[in-house]
XYZ file of C-alpha atoms in Angstrom:
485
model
C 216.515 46.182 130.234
C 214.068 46.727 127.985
C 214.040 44.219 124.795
C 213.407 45.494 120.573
C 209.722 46.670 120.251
C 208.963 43.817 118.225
C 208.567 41.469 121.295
C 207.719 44.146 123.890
C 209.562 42.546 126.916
C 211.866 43.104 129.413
C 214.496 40.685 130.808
C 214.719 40.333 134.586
C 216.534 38.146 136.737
C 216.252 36.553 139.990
C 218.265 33.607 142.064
C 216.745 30.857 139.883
C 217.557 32.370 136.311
C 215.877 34.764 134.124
C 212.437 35.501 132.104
C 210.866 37.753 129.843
C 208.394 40.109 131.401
C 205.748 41.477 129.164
C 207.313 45.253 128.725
C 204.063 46.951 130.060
C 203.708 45.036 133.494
C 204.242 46.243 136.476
C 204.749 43.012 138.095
C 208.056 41.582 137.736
C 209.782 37.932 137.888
C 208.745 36.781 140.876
C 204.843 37.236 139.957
C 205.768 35.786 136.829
C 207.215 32.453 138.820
C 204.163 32.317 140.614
C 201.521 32.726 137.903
C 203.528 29.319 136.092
C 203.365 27.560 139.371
C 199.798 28.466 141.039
C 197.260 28.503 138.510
C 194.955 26.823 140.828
C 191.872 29.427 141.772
C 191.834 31.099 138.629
C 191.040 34.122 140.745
C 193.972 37.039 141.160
C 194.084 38.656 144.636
C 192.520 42.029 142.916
C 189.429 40.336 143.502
C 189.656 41.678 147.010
C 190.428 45.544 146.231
C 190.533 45.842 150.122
C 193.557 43.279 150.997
C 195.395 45.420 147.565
C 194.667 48.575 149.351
C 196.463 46.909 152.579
C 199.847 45.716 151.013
C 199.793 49.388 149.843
C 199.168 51.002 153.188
C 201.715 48.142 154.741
C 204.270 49.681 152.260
C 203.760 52.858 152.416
C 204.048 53.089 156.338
C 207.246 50.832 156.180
C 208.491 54.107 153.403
C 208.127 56.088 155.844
C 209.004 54.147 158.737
C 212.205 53.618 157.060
C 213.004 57.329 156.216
C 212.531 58.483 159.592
C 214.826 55.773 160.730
C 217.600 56.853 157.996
C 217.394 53.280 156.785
C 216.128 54.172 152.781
C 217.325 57.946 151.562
C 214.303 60.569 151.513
C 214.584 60.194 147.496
C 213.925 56.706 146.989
C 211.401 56.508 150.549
C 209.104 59.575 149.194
C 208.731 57.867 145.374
C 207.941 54.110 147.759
C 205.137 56.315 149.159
C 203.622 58.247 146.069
C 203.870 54.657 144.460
C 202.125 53.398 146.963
C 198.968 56.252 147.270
C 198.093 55.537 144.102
C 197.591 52.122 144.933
C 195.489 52.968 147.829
C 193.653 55.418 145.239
C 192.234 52.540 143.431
C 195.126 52.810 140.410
C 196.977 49.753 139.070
C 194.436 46.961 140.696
C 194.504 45.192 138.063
C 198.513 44.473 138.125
C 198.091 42.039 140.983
C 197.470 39.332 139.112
C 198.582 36.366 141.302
C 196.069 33.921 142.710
C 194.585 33.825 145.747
C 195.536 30.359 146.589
C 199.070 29.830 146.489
C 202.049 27.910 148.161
C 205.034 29.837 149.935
C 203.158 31.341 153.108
C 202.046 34.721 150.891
C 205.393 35.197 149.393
C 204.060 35.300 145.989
C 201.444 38.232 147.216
C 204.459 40.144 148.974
C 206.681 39.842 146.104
C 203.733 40.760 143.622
C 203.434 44.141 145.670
C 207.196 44.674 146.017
C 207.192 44.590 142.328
C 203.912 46.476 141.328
C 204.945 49.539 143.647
C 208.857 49.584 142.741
C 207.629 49.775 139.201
C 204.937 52.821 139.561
C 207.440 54.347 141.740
C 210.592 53.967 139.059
C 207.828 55.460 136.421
C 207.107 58.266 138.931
C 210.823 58.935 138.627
C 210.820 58.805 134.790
C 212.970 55.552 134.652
C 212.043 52.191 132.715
C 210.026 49.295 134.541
C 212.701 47.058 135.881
C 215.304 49.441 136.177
C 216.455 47.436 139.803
C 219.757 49.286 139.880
C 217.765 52.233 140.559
C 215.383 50.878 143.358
C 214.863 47.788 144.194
C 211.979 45.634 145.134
C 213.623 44.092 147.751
C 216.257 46.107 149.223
C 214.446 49.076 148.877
C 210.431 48.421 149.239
C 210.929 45.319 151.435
C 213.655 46.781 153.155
C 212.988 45.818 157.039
C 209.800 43.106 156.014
C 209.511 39.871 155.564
C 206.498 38.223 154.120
C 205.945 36.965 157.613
C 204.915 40.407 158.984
C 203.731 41.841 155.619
C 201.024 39.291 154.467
C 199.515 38.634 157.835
C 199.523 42.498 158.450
C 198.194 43.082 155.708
C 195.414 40.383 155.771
C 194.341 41.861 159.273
C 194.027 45.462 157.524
C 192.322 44.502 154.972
C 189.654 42.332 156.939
C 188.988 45.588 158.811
C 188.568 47.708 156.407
C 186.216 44.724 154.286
C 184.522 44.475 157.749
C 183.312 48.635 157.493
C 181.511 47.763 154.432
C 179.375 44.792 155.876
C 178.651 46.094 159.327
C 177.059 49.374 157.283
C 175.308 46.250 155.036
C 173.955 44.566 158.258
C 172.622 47.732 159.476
C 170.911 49.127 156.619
C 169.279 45.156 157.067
C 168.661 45.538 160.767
C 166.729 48.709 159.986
C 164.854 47.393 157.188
C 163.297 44.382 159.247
C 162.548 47.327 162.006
C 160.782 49.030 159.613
C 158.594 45.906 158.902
C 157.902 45.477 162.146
C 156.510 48.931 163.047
C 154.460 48.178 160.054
C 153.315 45.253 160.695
C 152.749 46.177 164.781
C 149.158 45.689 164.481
C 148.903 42.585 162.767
C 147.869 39.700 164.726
C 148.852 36.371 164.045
C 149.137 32.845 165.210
C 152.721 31.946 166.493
C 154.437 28.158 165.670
C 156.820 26.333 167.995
C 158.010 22.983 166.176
C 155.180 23.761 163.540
C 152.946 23.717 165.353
C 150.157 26.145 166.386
C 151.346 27.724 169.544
C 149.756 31.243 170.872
C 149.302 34.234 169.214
C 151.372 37.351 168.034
C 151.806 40.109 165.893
C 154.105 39.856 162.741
C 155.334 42.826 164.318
C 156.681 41.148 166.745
C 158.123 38.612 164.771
C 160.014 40.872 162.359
C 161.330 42.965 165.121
C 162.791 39.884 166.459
C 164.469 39.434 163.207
C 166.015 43.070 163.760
C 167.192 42.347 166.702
C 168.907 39.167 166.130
C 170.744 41.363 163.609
C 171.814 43.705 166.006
C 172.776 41.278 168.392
C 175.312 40.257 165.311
C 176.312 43.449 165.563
C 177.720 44.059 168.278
C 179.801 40.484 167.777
C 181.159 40.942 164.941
C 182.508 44.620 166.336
C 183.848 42.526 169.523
C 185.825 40.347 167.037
C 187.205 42.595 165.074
C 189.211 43.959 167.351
C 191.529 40.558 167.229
C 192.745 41.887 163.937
C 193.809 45.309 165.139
C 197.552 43.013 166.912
C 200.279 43.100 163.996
C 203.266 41.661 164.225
C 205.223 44.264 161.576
C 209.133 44.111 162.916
C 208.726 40.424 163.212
C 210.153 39.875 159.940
C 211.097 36.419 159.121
C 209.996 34.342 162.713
C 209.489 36.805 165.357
C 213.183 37.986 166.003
C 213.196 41.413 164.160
C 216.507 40.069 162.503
C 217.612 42.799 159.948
C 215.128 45.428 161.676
C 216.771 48.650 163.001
C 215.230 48.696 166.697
C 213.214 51.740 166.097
C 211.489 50.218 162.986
C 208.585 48.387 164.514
C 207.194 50.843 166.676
C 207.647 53.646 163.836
C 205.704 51.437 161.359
C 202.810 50.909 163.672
C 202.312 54.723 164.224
C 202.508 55.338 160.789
C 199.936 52.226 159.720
C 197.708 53.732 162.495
C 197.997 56.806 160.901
C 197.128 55.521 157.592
C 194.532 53.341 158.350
C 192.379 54.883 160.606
C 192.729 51.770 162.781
C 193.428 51.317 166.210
C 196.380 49.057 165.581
C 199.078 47.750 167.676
C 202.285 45.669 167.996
C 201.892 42.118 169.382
C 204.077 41.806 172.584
C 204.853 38.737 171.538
C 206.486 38.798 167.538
C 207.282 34.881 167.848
C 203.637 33.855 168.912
C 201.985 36.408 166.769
C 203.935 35.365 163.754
C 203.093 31.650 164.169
C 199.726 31.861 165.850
C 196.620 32.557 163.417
C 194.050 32.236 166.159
C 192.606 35.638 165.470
C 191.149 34.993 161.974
C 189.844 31.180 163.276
C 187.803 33.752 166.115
C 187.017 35.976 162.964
C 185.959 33.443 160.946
C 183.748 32.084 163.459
C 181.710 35.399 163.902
C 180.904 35.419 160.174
C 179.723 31.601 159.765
C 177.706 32.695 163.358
C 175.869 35.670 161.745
C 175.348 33.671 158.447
C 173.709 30.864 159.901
C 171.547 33.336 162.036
C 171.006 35.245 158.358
C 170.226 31.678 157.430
C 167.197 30.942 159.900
C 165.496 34.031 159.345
C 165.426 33.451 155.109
C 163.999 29.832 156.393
C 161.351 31.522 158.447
C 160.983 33.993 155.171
C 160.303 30.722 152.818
C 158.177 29.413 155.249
C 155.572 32.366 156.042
C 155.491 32.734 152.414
C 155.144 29.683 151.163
C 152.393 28.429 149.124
C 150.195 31.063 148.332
C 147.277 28.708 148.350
C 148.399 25.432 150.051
C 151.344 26.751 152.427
C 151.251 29.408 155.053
C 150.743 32.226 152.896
C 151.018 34.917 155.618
C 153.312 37.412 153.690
C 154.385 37.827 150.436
C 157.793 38.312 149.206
C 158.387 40.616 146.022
C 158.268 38.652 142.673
C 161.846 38.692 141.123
C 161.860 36.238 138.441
C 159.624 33.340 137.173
C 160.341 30.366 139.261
C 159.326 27.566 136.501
C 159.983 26.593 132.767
C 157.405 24.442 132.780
C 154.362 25.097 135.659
C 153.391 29.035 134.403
C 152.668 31.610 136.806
C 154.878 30.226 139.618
C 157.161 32.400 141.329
C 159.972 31.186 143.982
C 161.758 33.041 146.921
C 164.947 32.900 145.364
C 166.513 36.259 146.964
C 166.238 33.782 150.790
C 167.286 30.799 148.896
C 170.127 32.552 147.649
C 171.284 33.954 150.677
C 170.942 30.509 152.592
C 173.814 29.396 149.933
C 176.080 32.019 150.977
C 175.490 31.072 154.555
C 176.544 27.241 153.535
C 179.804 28.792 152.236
C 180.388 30.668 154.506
C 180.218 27.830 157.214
C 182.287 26.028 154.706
C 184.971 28.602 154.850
C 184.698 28.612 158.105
C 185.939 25.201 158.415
C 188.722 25.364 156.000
C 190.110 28.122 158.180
C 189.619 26.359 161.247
C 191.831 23.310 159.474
C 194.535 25.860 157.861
C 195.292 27.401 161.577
C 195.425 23.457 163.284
C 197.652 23.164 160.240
C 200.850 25.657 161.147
C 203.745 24.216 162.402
C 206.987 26.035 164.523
C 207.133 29.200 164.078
C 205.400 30.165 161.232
C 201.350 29.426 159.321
C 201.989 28.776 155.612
C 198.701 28.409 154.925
C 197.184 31.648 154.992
C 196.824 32.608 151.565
C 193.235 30.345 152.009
C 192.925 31.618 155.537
C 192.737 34.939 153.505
C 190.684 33.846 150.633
C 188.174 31.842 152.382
C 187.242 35.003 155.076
C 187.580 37.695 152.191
C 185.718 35.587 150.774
C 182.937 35.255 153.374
C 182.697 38.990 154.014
C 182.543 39.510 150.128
C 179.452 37.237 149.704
C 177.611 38.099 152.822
C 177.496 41.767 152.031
C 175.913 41.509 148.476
C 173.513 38.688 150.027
C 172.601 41.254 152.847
C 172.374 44.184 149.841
C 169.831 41.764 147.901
C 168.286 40.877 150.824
C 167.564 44.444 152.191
C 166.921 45.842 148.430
C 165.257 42.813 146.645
C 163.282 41.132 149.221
C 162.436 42.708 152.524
C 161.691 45.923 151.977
C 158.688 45.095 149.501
C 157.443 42.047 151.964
C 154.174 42.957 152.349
C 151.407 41.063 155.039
C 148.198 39.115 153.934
C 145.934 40.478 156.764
C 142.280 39.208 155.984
C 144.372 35.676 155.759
C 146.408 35.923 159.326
C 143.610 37.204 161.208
C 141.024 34.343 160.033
C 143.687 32.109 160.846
C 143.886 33.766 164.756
C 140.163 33.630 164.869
C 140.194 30.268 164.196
C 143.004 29.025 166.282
C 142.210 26.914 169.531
C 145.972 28.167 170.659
C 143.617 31.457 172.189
C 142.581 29.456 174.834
C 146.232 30.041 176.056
C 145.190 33.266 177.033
C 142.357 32.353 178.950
C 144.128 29.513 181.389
C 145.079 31.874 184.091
C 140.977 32.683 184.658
C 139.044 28.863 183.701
C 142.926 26.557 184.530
C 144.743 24.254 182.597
C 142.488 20.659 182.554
C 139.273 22.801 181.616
C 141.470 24.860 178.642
C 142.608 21.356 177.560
C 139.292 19.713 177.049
C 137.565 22.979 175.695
C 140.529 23.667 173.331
C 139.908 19.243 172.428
C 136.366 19.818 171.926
C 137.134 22.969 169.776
C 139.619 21.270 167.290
C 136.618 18.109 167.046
C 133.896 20.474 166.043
C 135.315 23.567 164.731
C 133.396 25.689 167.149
C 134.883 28.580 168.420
C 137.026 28.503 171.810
C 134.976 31.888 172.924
C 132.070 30.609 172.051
C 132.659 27.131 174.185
C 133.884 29.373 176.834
C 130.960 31.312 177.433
C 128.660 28.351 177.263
C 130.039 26.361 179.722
C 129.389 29.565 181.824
C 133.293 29.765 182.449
C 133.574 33.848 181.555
C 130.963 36.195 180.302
C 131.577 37.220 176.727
C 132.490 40.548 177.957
C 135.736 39.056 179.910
C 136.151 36.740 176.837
C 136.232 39.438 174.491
C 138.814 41.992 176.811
C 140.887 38.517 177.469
C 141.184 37.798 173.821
C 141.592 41.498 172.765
C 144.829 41.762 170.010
C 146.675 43.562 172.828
C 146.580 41.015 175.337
C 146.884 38.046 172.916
C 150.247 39.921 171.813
C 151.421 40.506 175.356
C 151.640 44.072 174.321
C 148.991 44.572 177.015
C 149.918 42.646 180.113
C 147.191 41.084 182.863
C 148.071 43.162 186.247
C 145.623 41.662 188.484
C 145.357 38.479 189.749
C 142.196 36.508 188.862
C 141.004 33.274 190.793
C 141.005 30.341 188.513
C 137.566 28.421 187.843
C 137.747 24.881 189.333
C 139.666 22.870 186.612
C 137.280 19.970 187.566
C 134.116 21.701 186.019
C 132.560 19.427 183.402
C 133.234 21.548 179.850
C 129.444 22.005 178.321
């Protein structure tokens, strides 16, 4: 009941006493219990709209799942389902206030739902919040759920839906370092293995190798995401179904699948699938993989970029902010740095997962509310690092040509190129004698009458440096032994 307007609260009651609910929340006691004993993260569980939208779609398909079974009456089942649309719609967010770390296996998150819904739904009906009598939280939205099936259901859902977002991030990156590297396709340059001059390339080449990395990530993270689409709704409070009309479970599935849009369906096995969080330890694993991956390629970023007068200076990345308060005119990659510090989270998370799945015991996980948090939390991060990525830094990258192509001209690593027509022994003391006087490989070449400048010139052509031009013929080498002029 509703208390005088002076205090504008409501009384409500549960197994362990009562409390005053402030009169205009939607949330009832048992989110209140939870927000006195959890007020660890300082972060509600809105923070992830997608995991709200979930527990709405989990609820709504166990409405209707429950009407068709004649469990809840039509009445009370349709205003569970208009409650819970408007969740899904993006309304009342904000009323799922508990935090996303939290004791009790995800009860406090299941309750806070029960609550939030039952309380839209008794408005929809022109009744006062917390009017119980009416429809109930539990008896009624809960009715044939447990937290046990709800919250990891839920968690899976969401994750899929989170996942949409960042595979359309990754792409829009993928195709932004392919664009790069058609630009770039002519650009010749020398290539480093353990810094180190090695032979030449094109930064073509090398962005395009960033793209496909990306891709490659791709097509994992799709693989993996298909360990999420096994719920275990029907399970209720360990795996046995116990106060589930038989026909619940595979009703609730059809209508999740039809409210989704995903391709879910019910674990054979509700005992292991309610006590075994394997799937979002895989999960996990394929984010921390494509953030470290993310990782390399903003190292390789900070590295071609780097000086621009005593480092390699062979692109530039797009000025975003001044990089010093004290040395003027300095400017740091901070858009790669920043996304390298997602990717050490991530990894992070990825280890705090791995420790909360070792960590179940018999027949149930309790700790995946930071399961939850920490891979919601991953996706989160690595899509706005792949957004500012994309937006702030790679598609304004732009190539310092005159630079890379004295620096290919100069490089004794072309004498690679030349090894199949003069050998190994004479490239190695030509290439020796090149580094000690700063001469020119071609030039050595053709004076110790090993090639004619023509052949130099076609052997050391961008195309065939590149290997975008490949040697067809076989040509027989010089005798190594021949004393280098």
């Amino acid at each position: 009941m509703e208390s005088d307007a002076t205090t504008r609260t409501r009384t409500e009651t549960d197994s362990l006493g009562t409390l005053e609910i402030p009169a205009d929340a939607y949330w009832g006691i048992h989110t209140a219990r939870a927000l006195e004993n959890f007020p660890i993260s300082k972060r509600p569980i809105s923070v992830y709209p997608e995991l709200i939208t979930a527990l709405a779609m989990v609820k709504q398909a166990s409405a209707r799942a429950n009407r068709g079974i004649g469990v809840i009456d039509p009445a009370r089942a349709d205003l569970i389902d208009r409650a819970a649309q408007c969740i899904i719609d993006g309304d009342f967010h904000d009323q799922f206030v508990v935090g996303v770390i939290q004791g009790g296996a995800g009860t406090s998150t299941n309750m806070n739902a029960n609550e939030v819904i039952t309380n839209v739904a008794l408005e929809l009906a022109g009744r006062e919040k917390g009017d119980y009598a009416f429809l109930s939280p539990i008896d009624h939205t809960n009715r044939s759920q447990s937290t046990n099936d709800v919250y990891p259901t839920a968690i899976k859902v969401g994750l899929s839906l989170s996942l949409l977002t960042l595979l359309d991030e990754l792409e829009l990156l993928r195709r932004a370092f392919l664009a790069k590297a058609v630009e770039f396709h002519d650009v010749l340059k020398v290539g480093r293995t353990q810094l180190q001059d090695a032979v030449p390339m094109t930064l073509g080449q090398e962005f395009h190798g960033f793209a496909s990395t990306l891709e490659a990530d791709l097509m994992r993270l799709r693989e993996n995401a298909s360990l999420l689409h096994e719920i275990n709704m029907g399970a209720t409070a360990i795996g046995t179904g116990i106060t589930t009309h038989a026909d619940y479970a595979p009703a609730v599935a059809h209508h999740l699948r039809e409210i989704s849009g995903l391709d879910l369906e019910t674990a054979a096995d509700l005992v292991e699938s309610t006590s075994d969080t394997g799937s979002f330890m895989s999960f996990s694993s394929s984010l921390k993989r494509n953030a470290i991956k993310l990782s390399k390629i903003c190292n390789d970023l900070r590295l071609l970029s780097s000086g621009p007068q005593a480092g390699f200076g062979e692109i530039n990345l797009p000025a975003r902010q001044a990089g010093s308060s004290i040395m003027p005119g300095k400017v740091n990659p901070v858009i790669p740095e920043v996304v390298n510090q997602v990717a050490f989270a991530v990894a992070g998370a990825d280890m705090t997962v791995t420790m909360a799945v070792e960590g179940g015991q018999l027949q149930l996980n309790a700790f995946e509310p930071v399961i939850a948090h920490s891979i919601f939390q991953s996706i989160t991060w690595m899509r706005q690092a792949m957004w500012t990525l994309r937006v702030n830094c790679v598609e304004g990258i732009t190539a310092n040509r005159d630079r890379l192509g004295s620096m290919v001209g100069s490089s004794v690593g072309v004498i690679t190129a030349l090894t199949p027509f003069i050998g190994y022994a004479a490239a190695a003391a030509l290439a020796k004698t090149a580094l000690l006087t700063h001469r020119s490989v071609a030039d050595l070449v053709v004076e110790a009458g090993l090639m004619s400048r023509e052949e130099v010139i076609k052997q050391l052509s961008p195309a065939r440096l590149s290997g975008l031009e490949a040697i067809t013929a076989a040509i027989p080498i010089i005798d190594p032994d021949l004393p280098a002029r």
